[in-house]
Amino acid sequence: MKHTVLASALFAAIMLSACDKPTVVNVPAPTPTPTTTIVVPGPAGAPGAPGAPGTDGAKGEPGKTGDSTTVIVTPPPAPRN
């Protein structure tokens, strides 16, 4: 009797777990495609006033001649970003 109840409970558990459960797939709604606006430039305007003239920078002193034959070449400065 003990084995019959145990076997029926085991059989019922196996049969209930073997049921086919449908899978629910949620399909998202299609997103509307945004409309594109093409911007066309208008006619060119009048030219602006000319800028102010630049000023001359400070002048350096002339170099001195040395007594050695060593030439030192300095690399150009790194470009700014």
JSON list of N, CA and C in Angstrom, two decimals, residues 7-54:
[
{"chain": "A", "resi": 7, "resn": "ALA", "atom": "N", "xyz": [4.13, 5.57, -5.62]},
{"chain": "A", "resi": 7, "resn": "ALA", "atom": "CA", "xyz": [4.23, 5.45, -7.07]},
{"chain": "A", "resi": 7, "resn": "ALA", "atom": "C", "xyz": [3.20, 6.34, -7.76]},
{"chain": "A", "resi": 8, "resn": "SER", "atom": "N", "xyz": [1.96, 6.43, -7.23]},
{"chain": "A", "resi": 8, "resn": "SER", "atom": "CA", "xyz": [0.96, 7.28, -7.85]},
{"chain": "A", "resi": 8, "resn": "SER", "atom": "C", "xyz": [1.32, 8.75, -7.71]},
{"chain": "A", "resi": 9, "resn": "ALA", "atom": "N", "xyz": [1.90, 9.16, -6.60]},
{"chain": "A", "resi": 9, "resn": "ALA", "atom": "CA", "xyz": [2.30, 10.55, -6.42]},
{"chain": "A", "resi": 9, "resn": "ALA", "atom": "C", "xyz": [3.45, 10.89, -7.38]},
{"chain": "A", "resi": 10, "resn": "LEU", "atom": "N", "xyz": [4.39, 9.99, -7.52]},
{"chain": "A", "resi": 10, "resn": "LEU", "atom": "CA", "xyz": [5.50, 10.19, -8.43]},
{"chain": "A", "resi": 10, "resn": "LEU", "atom": "C", "xyz": [5.01, 10.23, -9.88]},
{"chain": "A", "resi": 11, "resn": "PHE", "atom": "N", "xyz": [4.11, 9.33, -10.25]},
{"chain": "A", "resi": 11, "resn": "PHE", "atom": "CA", "xyz": [3.54, 9.31, -11.59]},
{"chain": "A", "resi": 11, "resn": "PHE", "atom": "C", "xyz": [2.75, 10.59, -11.88]},
{"chain": "A", "resi": 12, "resn": "ALA", "atom": "N", "xyz": [2.01, 11.10, -10.92]},
{"chain": "A", "resi": 12, "resn": "ALA", "atom": "CA", "xyz": [1.22, 12.33, -11.10]},
{"chain": "A", "resi": 12, "resn": "ALA", "atom": "C", "xyz": [2.15, 13.54, -11.27]},
{"chain": "A", "resi": 13, "resn": "ALA", "atom": "N", "xyz": [3.24, 13.57, -10.51]},
{"chain": "A", "resi": 13, "resn": "ALA", "atom": "CA", "xyz": [4.19, 14.68, -10.63]},
{"chain": "A", "resi": 13, "resn": "ALA", "atom": "C", "xyz": [4.86, 14.68, -12.00]},
{"chain": "A", "resi": 14, "resn": "ILE", "atom": "N", "xyz": [5.22, 13.50, -12.49]},
{"chain": "A", "resi": 14, "resn": "ILE", "atom": "CA", "xyz": [5.84, 13.41, -13.81]},
{"chain": "A", "resi": 14, "resn": "ILE", "atom": "C", "xyz": [4.85, 13.79, -14.90]},
{"chain": "A", "resi": 15, "resn": "MET", "atom": "N", "xyz": [3.63, 13.35, -14.81]},
{"chain": "A", "resi": 15, "resn": "MET", "atom": "CA", "xyz": [2.63, 13.65, -15.83]},
{"chain": "A", "resi": 15, "resn": "MET", "atom": "C", "xyz": [2.28, 15.15, -15.86]},
{"chain": "A", "resi": 16, "resn": "LEU", "atom": "N", "xyz": [2.23, 15.81, -14.70]},
{"chain": "A", "resi": 16, "resn": "LEU", "atom": "CA", "xyz": [1.90, 17.22, -14.67]},
{"chain": "A", "resi": 16, "resn": "LEU", "atom": "C", "xyz": [3.06, 18.09, -15.18]},
{"chain": "A", "resi": 17, "resn": "SER", "atom": "N", "xyz": [4.28, 17.62, -14.95]},
{"chain": "A", "resi": 17, "resn": "SER", "atom": "CA", "xyz": [5.42, 18.41, -15.42]},
{"chain": "A", "resi": 17, "resn": "SER", "atom": "C", "xyz": [5.67, 18.21, -16.91]},
{"chain": "A", "resi": 18, "resn": "ALA", "atom": "N", "xyz": [5.09, 17.19, -17.50]},
{"chain": "A", "resi": 18, "resn": "ALA", "atom": "CA", "xyz": [5.30, 16.92, -18.92]},
{"chain": "A", "resi": 18, "resn": "ALA", "atom": "C", "xyz": [4.29, 17.63, -19.81]},
{"chain": "A", "resi": 19, "resn": "CYS", "atom": "N", "xyz": [3.42, 18.45, -19.24]},
{"chain": "A", "resi": 19, "resn": "CYS", "atom": "CA", "xyz": [2.42, 19.15, -20.04]},
{"chain": "A", "resi": 19, "resn": "CYS", "atom": "C", "xyz": [3.10, 20.18, -20.95]},
{"chain": "A", "resi": 20, "resn": "ASP", "atom": "N", "xyz": [2.55, 20.36, -22.11]},
{"chain": "A", "resi": 20, "resn": "ASP", "atom": "CA", "xyz": [3.09, 21.32, -23.06]},
{"chain": "A", "resi": 20, "resn": "ASP", "atom": "C", "xyz": [2.60, 22.71, -22.68]},
{"chain": "A", "resi": 21, "resn": "LYS", "atom": "N", "xyz": [3.56, 23.60, -22.37]},
{"chain": "A", "resi": 21, "resn": "LYS", "atom": "CA", "xyz": [3.21, 24.96, -21.98]},
{"chain": "A", "resi": 21, "resn": "LYS", "atom": "C", "xyz": [3.52, 25.86, -23.17]},
{"chain": "A", "resi": 22, "resn": "PRO", "atom": "N", "xyz": [2.53, 26.59, -23.68]},
{"chain": "A", "resi": 22, "resn": "PRO", "atom": "CA", "xyz": [2.79, 27.45, -24.83]},
{"chain": "A", "resi": 22, "resn": "PRO", "atom": "C", "xyz": [3.69, 28.62, -24.43]},
{"chain": "A", "resi": 23, "resn": "THR", "atom": "N", "xyz": [4.56, 28.99, -25.33]},
{"chain": "A", "resi": 23, "resn": "THR", "atom": "CA", "xyz": [5.47, 30.12, -25.10]},
{"chain": "A", "resi": 23, "resn": "THR", "atom": "C", "xyz": [4.82, 31.39, -25.65]},
{"chain": "A", "resi": 24, "resn": "VAL", "atom": "N", "xyz": [4.76, 32.41, -24.82]},
{"chain": "A", "resi": 24, "resn": "VAL", "atom": "CA", "xyz": [4.15, 33.67, -25.22]},
{"chain": "A", "resi": 24, "resn": "VAL", "atom": "C", "xyz": [5.27, 34.60, -25.69]},
{"chain": "A", "resi": 25, "resn": "VAL", "atom": "N", "xyz": [5.17, 35.06, -26.93]},
{"chain": "A", "resi": 25, "resn": "VAL", "atom": "CA", "xyz": [6.15, 35.98, -27.50]},
{"chain": "A", "resi": 25, "resn": "VAL", "atom": "C", "xyz": [5.48, 37.31, -27.73]},
{"chain": "A", "resi": 26, "resn": "ASN", "atom": "N", "xyz": [6.01, 38.35, -27.09]},
{"chain": "A", "resi": 26, "resn": "ASN", "atom": "CA", "xyz": [5.45, 39.69, -27.28]},
{"chain": "A", "resi": 26, "resn": "ASN", "atom": "C", "xyz": [6.17, 40.35, -28.45]},
{"chain": "A", "resi": 27, "resn": "VAL", "atom": "N", "xyz": [5.44, 40.66, -29.48]},
{"chain": "A", "resi": 27, "resn": "VAL", "atom": "CA", "xyz": [6.00, 41.32, -30.65]},
{"chain": "A", "resi": 27, "resn": "VAL", "atom": "C", "xyz": [5.80, 42.82, -30.48]},
{"chain": "A", "resi": 28, "resn": "PRO", "atom": "N", "xyz": [6.91, 43.61, -30.50]},
{"chain": "A", "resi": 28, "resn": "PRO", "atom": "CA", "xyz": [6.73, 45.05, -30.31]},
{"chain": "A", "resi": 28, "resn": "PRO", "atom": "C", "xyz": [6.03, 45.69, -31.51]},
{"chain": "A", "resi": 29, "resn": "ALA", "atom": "N", "xyz": [5.32, 46.77, -31.22]},
{"chain": "A", "resi": 29, "resn": "ALA", "atom": "CA", "xyz": [4.62, 47.48, -32.29]},
{"chain": "A", "resi": 29, "resn": "ALA", "atom": "C", "xyz": [5.64, 48.15, -33.20]},
{"chain": "A", "resi": 30, "resn": "PRO", "atom": "N", "xyz": [5.38, 48.22, -34.49]},
{"chain": "A", "resi": 30, "resn": "PRO", "atom": "CA", "xyz": [6.35, 48.87, -35.38]},
{"chain": "A", "resi": 30, "resn": "PRO", "atom": "C", "xyz": [6.46, 50.36, -35.06]},
{"chain": "A", "resi": 31, "resn": "THR", "atom": "N", "xyz": [7.70, 50.86, -35.06]},
{"chain": "A", "resi": 31, "resn": "THR", "atom": "CA", "xyz": [7.92, 52.27, -34.77]},
{"chain": "A", "resi": 31, "resn": "THR", "atom": "C", "xyz": [7.73, 53.07, -36.06]},
{"chain": "A", "resi": 32, "resn": "PRO", "atom": "N", "xyz": [7.08, 54.21, -35.98]},
{"chain": "A", "resi": 32, "resn": "PRO", "atom": "CA", "xyz": [6.88, 55.01, -37.20]},
{"chain": "A", "resi": 32, "resn": "PRO", "atom": "C", "xyz": [8.22, 55.59, -37.66]},
{"chain": "A", "resi": 33, "resn": "THR", "atom": "N", "xyz": [8.41, 55.63, -38.97]},
{"chain": "A", "resi": 33, "resn": "THR", "atom": "CA", "xyz": [9.63, 56.18, -39.55]},
{"chain": "A", "resi": 33, "resn": "THR", "atom": "C", "xyz": [9.53, 57.70, -39.53]},
{"chain": "A", "resi": 34, "resn": "PRO", "atom": "N", "xyz": [10.54, 58.38, -38.94]},
{"chain": "A", "resi": 34, "resn": "PRO", "atom": "CA", "xyz": [10.46, 59.84, -38.90]},
{"chain": "A", "resi": 34, "resn": "PRO", "atom": "C", "xyz": [10.63, 60.43, -40.30]},
{"chain": "A", "resi": 35, "resn": "THR", "atom": "N", "xyz": [9.93, 61.49, -40.53]},
{"chain": "A", "resi": 35, "resn": "THR", "atom": "CA", "xyz": [10.04, 62.14, -41.84]},
{"chain": "A", "resi": 35, "resn": "THR", "atom": "C", "xyz": [11.30, 63.00, -41.84]},
{"chain": "A", "resi": 36, "resn": "THR", "atom": "N", "xyz": [12.01, 63.01, -42.94]},
{"chain": "A", "resi": 36, "resn": "THR", "atom": "CA", "xyz": [13.23, 63.80, -43.04]},
{"chain": "A", "resi": 36, "resn": "THR", "atom": "C", "xyz": [12.93, 65.11, -43.75]},
{"chain": "A", "resi": 37, "resn": "THR", "atom": "N", "xyz": [13.48, 66.18, -43.20]},
{"chain": "A", "resi": 37, "resn": "THR", "atom": "CA", "xyz": [13.31, 67.50, -43.78]},
{"chain": "A", "resi": 37, "resn": "THR", "atom": "C", "xyz": [14.62, 67.89, -44.44]},
{"chain": "A", "resi": 38, "resn": "ILE", "atom": "N", "xyz": [14.57, 68.23, -45.71]},
{"chain": "A", "resi": 38, "resn": "ILE", "atom": "CA", "xyz": [15.76, 68.63, -46.45]},
{"chain": "A", "resi": 38, "resn": "ILE", "atom": "C", "xyz": [15.83, 70.15, -46.42]},
{"chain": "A", "resi": 39, "resn": "VAL", "atom": "N", "xyz": [16.94, 70.65, -45.86]},
{"chain": "A", "resi": 39, "resn": "VAL", "atom": "CA", "xyz": [17.11, 72.09, -45.74]},
{"chain": "A", "resi": 39, "resn": "VAL", "atom": "C", "xyz": [17.92, 72.58, -46.94]},
{"chain": "A", "resi": 40, "resn": "VAL", "atom": "N", "xyz": [17.37, 73.54, -47.66]},
{"chain": "A", "resi": 40, "resn": "VAL", "atom": "CA", "xyz": [18.05, 74.11, -48.83]},
{"chain": "A", "resi": 40, "resn": "VAL", "atom": "C", "xyz": [18.56, 75.49, -48.44]},
{"chain": "A", "resi": 41, "resn": "PRO", "atom": "N", "xyz": [19.88, 75.76, -48.60]},
{"chain": "A", "resi": 41, "resn": "PRO", "atom": "CA", "xyz": [20.39, 77.08, -48.20]},
{"chain": "A", "resi": 41, "resn": "PRO", "atom": "C", "xyz": [19.86, 78.17, -49.13]},
{"chain": "A", "resi": 42, "resn": "GLY", "atom": "N", "xyz": [19.69, 79.34, -48.55]},
{"chain": "A", "resi": 42, "resn": "GLY", "atom": "CA", "xyz": [19.19, 80.48, -49.33]},
{"chain": "A", "resi": 42, "resn": "GLY", "atom": "C", "xyz": [20.33, 81.20, -50.02]},
{"chain": "A", "resi": 43, "resn": "PRO", "atom": "N", "xyz": [20.05, 82.37, -50.59]},
{"chain": "A", "resi": 43, "resn": "PRO", "atom": "CA", "xyz": [21.10, 83.11, -51.29]},
{"chain": "A", "resi": 43, "resn": "PRO", "atom": "C", "xyz": [22.13, 83.65, -50.30]},
{"chain": "A", "resi": 44, "resn": "ALA", "atom": "N", "xyz": [23.36, 83.87, -50.79]},
{"chain": "A", "resi": 44, "resn": "ALA", "atom": "CA", "xyz": [24.44, 84.39, -49.95]},
{"chain": "A", "resi": 44, "resn": "ALA", "atom": "C", "xyz": [24.16, 85.84, -49.59]},
{"chain": "A", "resi": 45, "resn": "GLY", "atom": "N", "xyz": [24.55, 86.22, -48.38]},
{"chain": "A", "resi": 45, "resn": "GLY", "atom": "CA", "xyz": [24.34, 87.60, -47.92]},
{"chain": "A", "resi": 45, "resn": "GLY", "atom": "C", "xyz": [25.49, 88.49, -48.36]},
{"chain": "A", "resi": 46, "resn": "ALA", "atom": "N", "xyz": [25.42, 89.74, -47.95]},
{"chain": "A", "resi": 46, "resn": "ALA", "atom": "CA", "xyz": [26.46, 90.72, -48.29]},
{"chain": "A", "resi": 46, "resn": "ALA", "atom": "C", "xyz": [27.72, 90.40, -47.48]},
{"chain": "A", "resi": 47, "resn": "PRO", "atom": "N", "xyz": [28.92, 90.66, -48.05]},
{"chain": "A", "resi": 47, "resn": "PRO", "atom": "CA", "xyz": [30.14, 90.39, -47.30]},
{"chain": "A", "resi": 47, "resn": "PRO", "atom": "C", "xyz": [30.28, 91.36, -46.13]},
{"chain": "A", "resi": 48, "resn": "GLY", "atom": "N", "xyz": [30.98, 90.92, -45.09]},
{"chain": "A", "resi": 48, "resn": "GLY", "atom": "CA", "xyz": [31.16, 91.73, -43.90]},
{"chain": "A", "resi": 48, "resn": "GLY", "atom": "C", "xyz": [32.32, 92.71, -44.06]},
{"chain": "A", "resi": 49, "resn": "ALA", "atom": "N", "xyz": [32.50, 93.55, -43.06]},
{"chain": "A", "resi": 49, "resn": "ALA", "atom": "CA", "xyz": [33.58, 94.54, -43.07]},
{"chain": "A", "resi": 49, "resn": "ALA", "atom": "C", "xyz": [34.91, 93.83, -42.86]},
{"chain": "A", "resi": 50, "resn": "PRO", "atom": "N", "xyz": [36.01, 94.38, -43.43]},
{"chain": "A", "resi": 50, "resn": "PRO", "atom": "CA", "xyz": [37.31, 93.74, -43.23]},
{"chain": "A", "resi": 50, "resn": "PRO", "atom": "C", "xyz": [37.76, 93.88, -41.78]},
{"chain": "A", "resi": 51, "resn": "GLY", "atom": "N", "xyz": [38.60, 92.96, -41.35]},
{"chain": "A", "resi": 51, "resn": "GLY", "atom": "CA", "xyz": [39.09, 92.97, -39.97]},
{"chain": "A", "resi": 51, "resn": "GLY", "atom": "C", "xyz": [40.19, 93.99, -39.77]},
{"chain": "A", "resi": 52, "resn": "ALA", "atom": "N", "xyz": [40.54, 94.22, -38.50]},
{"chain": "A", "resi": 52, "resn": "ALA", "atom": "CA", "xyz": [41.60, 95.17, -38.17]},
{"chain": "A", "resi": 52, "resn": "ALA", "atom": "C", "xyz": [42.95, 94.57, -38.55]},
{"chain": "A", "resi": 53, "resn": "PRO", "atom": "N", "xyz": [43.91, 95.40, -38.96]},
{"chain": "A", "resi": 53, "resn": "PRO", "atom": "CA", "xyz": [45.22, 94.86, -39.32]},
{"chain": "A", "resi": 53, "resn": "PRO", "atom": "C", "xyz": [45.94, 94.34, -38.09]},
{"chain": "A", "resi": 54, "resn": "GLY", "atom": "N", "xyz": [46.81, 93.34, -38.30]},
{"chain": "A", "resi": 54, "resn": "GLY", "atom": "CA", "xyz": [47.55, 92.75, -37.19]},
{"chain": "A", "resi": 54, "resn": "GLY", "atom": "C", "xyz": [48.74, 93.60, -36.80]}
]
